Amino acid sequence: MQATSRWIVPGLTWALLAAASAAQAAAPVAAAASAPTPAGGALAARLAEPLARAALTQRVVGRGALLGLAQAGQRVVAVGERGSVLLSDDAGRTWRQAPQVPVSVTLTAVQFVDERSGWAIGHQGVVLRSDDGGERWVRQLDGAAAARLALAELQALPAPTPKALADAWRAVQEGADKPLLALHFSNAREGLVIGAFGLMLSTGDGGRTWQSIATRLDNPKGAHLYALHRQGDSLLVAGEQGGVWHSGDGGRRFERLATPYQGSWFTVAHDAAGDRGSGWLVAGLRGNVLRSADAGRSWTALANPAPVSVTSVLPEPGGTLWLANQAGHLMIPGTDSLRMAASTTAQQPAALLRLSDGSLLIAGWSGITRIDAATLKTAQAAARKTTP
């Protein structure tokens, strides 16, 4: 599966996600390797098996890789490998497994818009919805359907390029093998998901129907899209090959922004450093972090004391940005550098969540790491005293 392997390359975090996905499909892949190469349809059917297999029951809840965090009212929801959906009703101190998850693919991100309505996305292009606070989930989309929607979008263009059409047809033939990596729902109806090979889809009815909107981005090579962040009508998307796009109208039109780094961006956020929403921050491969205070017209590189890939950012209402890297370090931006706040035991952090009691949860390869409010406050104060 040459097309599938390409998305692993940009960073170790995504390589680990791929390892989890490979474990889920070990049997069918091994069979495919030892048998004559099957036709495209047969291979697609084998790859689709985790989409039809319910999440495995965990013997020890919370020990596997977890990649997404969200709050559903006072409840915390975490998602991860093999279709794991974990629920906590005591601020992340104890966890239990959701009783009904219809897939066993790795889930990469989750969001709730209220205490009941939420979505999770993941490998093989899956989108799941819950209407009961994460207890039970239904599948709304998979990668095979997403590929068909992407093809239909291209076919509706006045003059699509032959290469683009050929790539879209190949994606349809390959089946549900493309991961979704980030999502944002503005409310219970309007949502957006992005992923590998430039996948970008939107819904206006809570996920019942979807449309591909990938051609709204200037992304002719189909670069992977790793992160998005929305603040009002301002929407930022970041991906590989230095790709950063901005929409000022809620996603109807996008402008590609020039950045001085052409590697992969794994996370993006609006930053209080700019006026009227003009402050943005992108971070990614090898610890590269750029900050703009003028809506992307110019960028300042922030020196990083730990040149390790930054994989998650958490903007807080007060303006603080928390960044986490693959080594488990927590950092906050200074004037021209990142300030080290804490070194945690989290392995390969993938998501951060600040709770109402002031504590911070980190989802990663080792499960959930919880940092209490007092420890976090001390770390933040110490980091702000260091030289910018």
Short mmCIF file of C-alpha atoms in Angstrom, two decimals:
data_model
loop_
_atom_site.label_atom_id
_atom_site.label_comp_id
_atom_site.label_asym_id
_atom_site.label_seq_id
_atom_site.Cartn_x
_atom_site.Cartn_y
_atom_site.Cartn_z
CA MET A 1 0.00 0.00 0.00
CA GLN A 2 2.35 2.68 -1.21
CA ALA A 3 -0.25 5.42 -1.00
CA THR A 4 -0.99 4.67 2.64
CA SER A 5 2.66 4.71 3.74
CA ARG A 6 3.30 8.27 2.62
CA TRP A 7 1.35 9.86 5.45
CA ILE A 8 3.58 8.20 8.08
CA VAL A 9 6.72 10.06 7.03
CA PRO A 10 6.29 13.63 8.39
CA GLY A 11 6.64 12.89 12.11
CA LEU A 12 7.13 10.18 14.69
CA THR A 13 3.73 10.84 16.22
CA TRP A 14 2.01 9.80 13.02
CA ALA A 15 4.35 6.82 12.70
CA LEU A 16 3.09 5.66 16.07
CA LEU A 17 -0.49 6.11 14.91
CA ALA A 18 0.34 3.97 11.91
CA ALA A 19 1.77 1.28 14.19
CA ALA A 20 -1.50 1.15 16.08
CA SER A 21 -3.45 0.90 12.85
CA ALA A 22 -1.16 -1.86 11.58
CA ALA A 23 -1.73 -3.88 14.74
CA GLN A 24 -5.50 -3.74 14.24
CA ALA A 25 -5.28 -5.18 10.75
CA ALA A 26 -2.36 -7.57 11.37
CA ALA A 27 -4.18 -10.71 10.34
CA PRO A 28 -5.61 -9.51 7.03
CA VAL A 29 -2.36 -7.77 6.09
CA ALA A 30 -0.31 -10.88 6.87
CA ALA A 31 -2.66 -12.95 4.75
CA ALA A 32 -2.36 -10.48 1.90
CA ALA A 33 1.44 -10.64 2.08
CA SER A 34 1.55 -14.43 1.88
CA ALA A 35 -1.04 -14.82 -0.87
CA PRO A 36 -1.07 -13.67 -4.49
CA THR A 37 -1.82 -9.96 -4.74
CA PRO A 38 -5.63 -9.65 -4.65
CA ALA A 39 -7.65 -7.41 -6.88
CA GLY A 40 -8.19 -3.87 -5.61
CA GLY A 41 -11.72 -4.66 -4.41
CA ALA A 42 -10.59 -7.67 -2.37
CA LEU A 43 -7.78 -5.75 -0.75
CA ALA A 44 -10.13 -2.88 0.07
CA ALA A 45 -12.51 -5.37 1.70
CA ARG A 46 -9.73 -6.75 3.90
CA LEU A 47 -8.63 -3.28 4.94
CA ALA A 48 -12.20 -2.38 5.80
CA GLU A 49 -12.57 -5.15 8.39
CA PRO A 50 -11.78 -2.92 11.41
CA LEU A 51 -14.63 -0.68 10.25
CA ALA A 52 -17.05 -3.54 10.75
CA ARG A 53 -15.56 -4.81 14.02
CA ALA A 54 -16.59 -3.26 17.34
CA ALA A 55 -13.95 -1.80 19.63
CA LEU A 56 -12.11 -4.38 21.66
CA THR A 57 -12.94 -4.63 25.36
CA GLN A 58 -9.91 -3.54 27.37
CA ARG A 59 -8.69 -5.70 30.23
CA VAL A 60 -6.95 -2.71 31.81
CA VAL A 61 -8.73 0.51 30.87
CA GLY A 62 -6.51 3.39 29.84
CA ARG A 63 -3.16 1.71 29.21
CA GLY A 64 -3.15 1.99 25.42
CA ALA A 65 -2.36 4.93 23.17
CA LEU A 66 -4.85 7.77 23.49
CA LEU A 67 -4.82 10.56 20.95
CA GLY A 68 -7.81 12.85 21.55
CA LEU A 69 -9.50 14.56 24.51
CA ALA A 70 -12.74 16.50 24.91
CA GLN A 71 -15.24 17.58 27.53
CA ALA A 72 -18.91 16.65 27.33
CA GLY A 73 -20.29 18.85 30.06
CA GLN A 74 -18.43 17.74 33.18
CA ARG A 75 -17.49 14.40 31.62
CA VAL A 76 -14.10 13.86 29.95
CA VAL A 77 -13.94 11.74 26.81
CA ALA A 78 -10.70 10.26 25.47
CA VAL A 79 -10.19 8.34 22.21
CA GLY A 80 -7.36 6.25 20.83
CA GLU A 81 -6.14 2.97 19.38
CA ARG A 82 -8.41 0.06 18.44
CA GLY A 83 -11.55 2.15 18.71
CA SER A 84 -10.94 3.06 22.34
CA VAL A 85 -13.40 5.55 23.79
CA LEU A 86 -12.85 6.15 27.51
CA LEU A 87 -15.08 8.15 29.84
CA SER A 88 -14.26 9.87 33.13
CA ASP A 89 -16.75 11.53 35.47
CA ASP A 90 -14.17 12.54 38.11
CA ALA A 91 -11.87 14.91 36.19
CA GLY A 92 -9.70 12.19 34.71
CA ARG A 93 -8.87 10.32 37.91
CA THR A 94 -10.66 7.11 36.91
CA TRP A 95 -11.84 5.85 33.56
CA ARG A 96 -14.25 3.32 32.08
CA GLN A 97 -14.73 2.15 28.52
CA ALA A 98 -17.71 3.30 26.45
CA PRO A 99 -20.02 0.30 26.00
CA GLN A 100 -20.85 0.75 22.31
CA VAL A 101 -18.28 1.77 19.68
CA PRO A 102 -18.91 0.18 16.26
CA VAL A 103 -15.34 0.25 14.91
CA SER A 104 -11.89 -0.90 16.01
CA VAL A 105 -9.82 1.54 13.98
CA THR A 106 -7.56 4.02 15.75
CA LEU A 107 -9.47 7.18 16.67
CA THR A 108 -7.39 10.36 16.41
CA ALA A 109 -9.55 13.23 17.69
CA VAL A 110 -12.83 13.98 19.44
CA GLN A 111 -15.01 17.02 20.12
CA PHE A 112 -18.29 17.68 21.92
CA VAL A 113 -20.40 20.80 21.38
CA ASP A 114 -22.45 20.21 24.53
CA GLU A 115 -22.83 17.55 27.20
CA ARG A 116 -24.47 15.08 24.80
CA SER A 117 -23.51 15.75 21.16
CA GLY A 118 -20.04 14.83 19.98
CA TRP A 119 -17.97 13.43 17.12
CA ALA A 120 -14.83 11.32 16.87
CA ILE A 121 -12.68 10.75 13.79
CA GLY A 122 -9.89 8.37 12.93
CA HIS A 123 -8.15 5.98 10.61
CA GLN A 124 -9.84 4.64 7.51
CA GLY A 125 -11.67 7.95 7.22
CA VAL A 126 -14.11 7.17 9.99
CA VAL A 127 -16.46 9.72 11.56
CA LEU A 128 -18.50 8.63 14.59
CA ARG A 129 -21.29 10.50 16.39
CA SER A 130 -22.61 10.22 19.93
CA ASP A 131 -25.81 11.78 21.25
CA ASP A 132 -25.53 10.57 24.84
CA GLY A 133 -22.27 12.00 26.13
CA GLY A 134 -20.03 9.35 24.60
CA GLU A 135 -21.71 6.19 25.84
CA ARG A 136 -22.83 4.97 22.42
CA TRP A 137 -21.57 5.84 18.95
CA VAL A 138 -22.77 5.41 15.38
CA ARG A 139 -20.72 5.60 12.21
CA GLN A 140 -21.53 8.49 9.88
CA LEU A 141 -18.67 8.34 7.36
CA ASP A 142 -15.77 6.14 6.29
CA GLY A 143 -12.82 6.53 3.95
CA ALA A 144 -14.46 4.76 1.03
CA ALA A 145 -17.36 7.20 1.06
CA ALA A 146 -14.97 10.12 1.58
CA ALA A 147 -12.97 9.07 -1.49
CA ARG A 148 -16.12 8.95 -3.60
CA LEU A 149 -17.11 12.42 -2.39
CA ALA A 150 -13.65 13.77 -3.27
CA LEU A 151 -13.95 12.30 -6.76
CA ALA A 152 -17.41 13.81 -7.22
CA GLU A 153 -16.07 17.22 -6.17
CA LEU A 154 -13.39 17.06 -8.86
CA GLN A 155 -15.78 15.81 -11.52
CA ALA A 156 -18.01 18.82 -10.88
CA LEU A 157 -15.19 21.25 -11.69
CA PRO A 158 -15.18 22.85 -15.17
CA ALA A 159 -11.68 21.59 -16.02
CA PRO A 160 -10.08 19.23 -13.49
CA THR A 161 -6.54 18.16 -14.33
CA PRO A 162 -6.05 14.59 -15.60
CA LYS A 163 -3.61 13.89 -12.76
CA ALA A 164 -6.08 15.06 -10.12
CA LEU A 165 -8.80 12.86 -11.59
CA ALA A 166 -6.44 9.88 -11.81
CA ASP A 167 -5.41 10.33 -8.17
CA ALA A 168 -9.05 10.58 -7.09
CA TRP A 169 -9.99 7.41 -8.99
CA ARG A 170 -7.06 5.59 -7.41
CA ALA A 171 -8.20 6.70 -3.94
CA VAL A 172 -11.64 5.24 -4.63
CA GLN A 173 -10.10 1.94 -5.71
CA GLU A 174 -7.85 1.81 -2.63
CA GLY A 175 -10.86 1.95 -0.34
CA ALA A 176 -11.05 3.17 3.24
CA ASP A 177 -7.35 3.56 4.00
CA LYS A 178 -6.91 7.32 4.53
CA PRO A 179 -6.92 8.69 8.12
CA LEU A 180 -8.78 11.76 9.31
CA LEU A 181 -6.64 13.74 11.75
CA ALA A 182 -8.48 16.86 12.97
CA LEU A 183 -12.03 18.15 13.30
CA HIS A 184 -14.00 21.20 14.37
CA PHE A 185 -17.73 21.53 14.95
CA SER A 186 -19.07 25.05 15.45
CA ASN A 187 -22.39 23.72 16.70
CA ALA A 188 -24.50 20.57 16.53
CA ARG A 189 -24.94 20.94 12.75
CA GLU A 190 -21.87 22.56 11.17
CA GLY A 191 -18.58 20.69 11.14
CA LEU A 192 -15.31 20.20 9.27
CA VAL A 193 -12.85 17.28 9.16
CA ILE A 194 -9.40 17.08 7.55
CA GLY A 195 -6.81 14.40 7.02
CA ALA A 196 -4.21 12.67 4.89
CA PHE A 197 -3.76 13.38 1.18
CA GLY A 198 -5.59 16.70 1.45
CA LEU A 199 -8.92 15.25 2.60
CA MET A 200 -11.29 18.01 3.70
CA LEU A 201 -15.02 17.51 4.17
CA SER A 202 -17.82 19.53 5.69
CA THR A 203 -21.32 18.87 6.98
CA GLY A 204 -24.24 21.16 7.61
CA ASP A 205 -26.59 18.63 9.20
CA GLY A 206 -24.63 17.17 12.08
CA GLY A 207 -22.81 14.59 9.98
CA ARG A 208 -25.77 12.91 8.32
CA THR A 209 -24.44 14.05 4.95
CA TRP A 210 -21.00 15.28 3.90
CA GLN A 211 -19.42 17.10 1.00
CA SER A 212 -15.78 17.25 -0.06
CA ILE A 213 -14.37 20.80 -0.09
CA ALA A 214 -10.71 19.96 -0.64
CA THR A 215 -10.50 22.08 -3.78
CA ARG A 216 -11.06 25.21 -1.69
CA LEU A 217 -7.44 24.85 -0.62
CA ASP A 218 -4.48 25.66 -2.85
CA ASN A 219 -3.06 22.17 -2.35
CA PRO A 220 -2.34 20.67 -5.78
CA LYS A 221 -0.02 17.96 -4.43
CA GLY A 222 -2.57 16.71 -1.92
CA ALA A 223 -0.37 17.47 1.08
CA HIS A 224 -1.53 15.92 4.34
CA LEU A 225 -3.58 18.20 6.60
CA TYR A 226 -2.78 17.72 10.28
CA ALA A 227 -4.41 20.49 12.30
CA LEU A 228 -7.11 23.14 12.30
CA HIS A 229 -8.26 25.82 14.69
CA ARG A 230 -11.28 28.09 14.48
CA GLN A 231 -12.01 31.35 16.25
CA GLY A 232 -15.22 32.95 15.06
CA ASP A 233 -15.09 33.11 11.27
CA SER A 234 -11.28 32.82 11.26
CA LEU A 235 -10.17 29.30 10.39
CA LEU A 236 -6.58 28.08 10.24
CA VAL A 237 -5.45 24.80 8.64
CA ALA A 238 -1.90 23.43 8.80
CA GLY A 239 -0.18 20.47 7.20
CA GLU A 240 2.93 19.14 5.55
CA GLN A 241 5.28 20.88 3.09
CA GLY A 242 4.97 24.14 5.03
CA GLY A 243 1.27 24.35 4.29
CA VAL A 244 -0.75 26.92 6.23
CA TRP A 245 -4.12 28.15 4.98
CA HIS A 246 -6.48 30.79 6.37
CA SER A 247 -10.15 31.49 5.85
CA GLY A 248 -11.77 34.66 7.14
CA ASP A 249 -15.30 33.64 6.19
CA GLY A 250 -15.76 30.38 8.09
CA GLY A 251 -14.25 28.14 5.43
CA ARG A 252 -15.91 29.25 2.20
CA ARG A 253 -12.64 30.61 0.78
CA PHE A 254 -9.03 29.95 1.80
CA GLU A 255 -5.75 31.73 1.21
CA ARG A 256 -2.45 29.85 1.31
CA LEU A 257 0.09 31.66 3.50
CA ALA A 258 3.81 31.72 2.88
CA THR A 259 5.95 30.55 5.79
CA PRO A 260 9.77 30.41 6.08
CA TYR A 261 9.74 26.69 6.90
CA GLN A 262 8.75 24.02 4.40
CA GLY A 263 8.50 21.06 6.76
CA SER A 264 5.40 19.68 8.46
CA TRP A 265 3.19 21.66 10.82
CA PHE A 266 1.43 19.39 13.31
CA THR A 267 -0.53 22.00 15.26
CA VAL A 268 -1.92 25.51 14.83
CA ALA A 269 -3.76 28.04 16.98
CA HIS A 270 -4.96 31.60 17.19
CA ASP A 271 -2.70 33.60 19.49
CA ALA A 272 -3.58 36.49 21.77
CA ALA A 273 -0.30 38.19 20.76
CA GLY A 274 -2.02 39.76 17.74
CA ASP A 275 -4.77 42.40 17.60
CA ARG A 276 -8.35 41.45 16.68
CA GLY A 277 -7.58 37.84 15.95
CA SER A 278 -4.46 38.54 13.85
CA GLY A 279 -2.14 36.53 16.12
CA TRP A 280 -1.40 33.01 14.93
CA LEU A 281 1.03 30.27 15.92
CA VAL A 282 2.09 27.12 14.04
CA ALA A 283 4.38 24.41 15.36
CA GLY A 284 5.64 21.10 14.14
CA LEU A 285 8.52 18.99 12.94
CA ARG A 286 11.89 19.23 14.73
CA GLY A 287 10.52 21.81 17.17
CA ASN A 288 9.92 24.53 14.60
CA VAL A 289 7.53 27.19 15.94
CA LEU A 290 6.44 30.33 14.09
CA ARG A 291 4.39 33.21 15.44
CA SER A 292 2.60 35.95 13.51
CA ALA A 293 1.02 39.09 14.94
CA ASP A 294 -0.25 40.40 11.58
CA ALA A 295 -2.47 37.66 10.17
CA GLY A 296 0.34 35.74 8.52
CA ARG A 297 1.93 38.60 6.58
CA SER A 298 5.14 38.07 8.55
CA TRP A 299 6.41 35.36 10.88
CA THR A 300 8.84 35.21 13.79
CA ALA A 301 10.64 31.95 14.56
CA LEU A 302 10.65 31.15 18.28
CA ALA A 303 13.85 29.61 19.62
CA ASN A 304 13.14 26.22 21.12
CA PRO A 305 15.20 24.84 24.04
CA ALA A 306 14.20 21.32 23.01
CA PRO A 307 14.30 20.85 19.21
CA VAL A 308 11.78 18.04 19.33
CA SER A 309 8.60 17.94 17.24
CA VAL A 310 5.73 19.90 18.79
CA THR A 311 2.56 17.84 18.51
CA SER A 312 -0.13 19.69 20.47
CA VAL A 313 -1.13 23.20 21.47
CA LEU A 314 -3.81 24.35 23.91
CA PRO A 315 -5.05 27.96 23.75
CA GLU A 316 -6.62 29.12 27.03
CA PRO A 317 -9.26 31.84 27.43
CA GLY A 318 -6.80 34.08 29.28
CA GLY A 319 -4.41 34.07 26.32
CA THR A 320 -1.88 31.48 27.50
CA LEU A 321 -0.76 28.94 24.93
CA TRP A 322 0.48 25.58 26.18
CA LEU A 323 2.62 23.53 23.78
CA ALA A 324 3.62 19.90 24.20
CA ASN A 325 6.38 18.09 22.34
CA GLN A 326 7.15 14.44 21.71
CA ALA A 327 9.48 14.31 24.72
CA GLY A 328 6.62 15.20 27.08
CA HIS A 329 7.78 18.77 27.72
CA LEU A 330 5.22 21.50 28.38
CA MET A 331 6.20 24.96 27.12
CA ILE A 332 4.71 28.44 26.79
CA PRO A 333 5.74 31.05 24.20
CA GLY A 334 7.83 34.04 25.26
CA THR A 335 8.70 37.10 23.19
CA ASP A 336 11.17 35.32 20.93
CA SER A 337 11.53 31.83 22.39
CA LEU A 338 9.66 29.00 24.03
CA ARG A 339 9.94 28.80 27.81
CA MET A 340 10.17 25.37 29.39
CA ALA A 341 7.41 24.97 31.98
CA ALA A 342 7.51 21.30 32.95
CA SER A 343 8.86 17.91 31.99
CA THR A 344 6.10 15.31 32.29
CA THR A 345 5.97 11.53 32.15
CA ALA A 346 3.65 11.66 29.12
CA GLN A 347 4.95 9.72 26.13
CA GLN A 348 4.29 11.19 22.68
CA PRO A 349 1.63 13.73 23.77
CA ALA A 350 -1.14 14.07 21.20
CA ALA A 351 -3.79 16.21 22.96
CA LEU A 352 -4.12 18.59 25.91
CA LEU A 353 -7.23 19.45 27.93
CA ARG A 354 -7.56 21.97 30.76
CA LEU A 355 -10.31 21.16 33.24
CA SER A 356 -12.46 23.47 35.33
CA ASP A 357 -10.56 22.50 38.50
CA GLY A 358 -7.36 23.85 36.94
CA SER A 359 -5.76 20.48 36.25
CA LEU A 360 -4.35 19.50 32.85
CA LEU A 361 -4.85 16.19 31.08
CA ILE A 362 -2.39 14.94 28.46
CA ALA A 363 -3.34 12.13 26.09
CA GLY A 364 -0.46 10.19 24.58
CA TRP A 365 1.17 6.91 23.82
CA SER A 366 1.18 5.96 27.52
CA GLY A 367 -2.49 6.82 28.11
CA ILE A 368 -3.59 9.78 30.24
CA THR A 369 -1.21 11.90 32.30
CA ARG A 370 -2.84 14.22 34.84
CA ILE A 371 -1.13 17.34 36.22
CA ASP A 372 -2.87 18.97 39.17
CA ALA A 373 -3.67 22.68 39.24
CA ALA A 374 -1.09 23.63 41.87
CA THR A 375 1.76 21.95 40.01
CA LEU A 376 0.72 23.54 36.74
CA LYS A 377 0.42 27.00 38.29
CA THR A 378 3.90 26.74 39.80
CA ALA A 379 5.36 25.57 36.48
CA GLN A 380 3.69 28.40 34.58
CA ALA A 381 4.94 31.03 37.02
CA ALA A 382 8.50 29.68 36.87
CA ALA A 383 8.47 29.63 33.08
CA ARG A 384 7.35 33.25 32.90
CA LYS A 385 10.27 34.32 35.10
CA THR A 386 12.82 32.86 32.71
CA THR A 387 14.55 34.97 30.09
CA PRO A 388 12.38 35.28 26.96
#
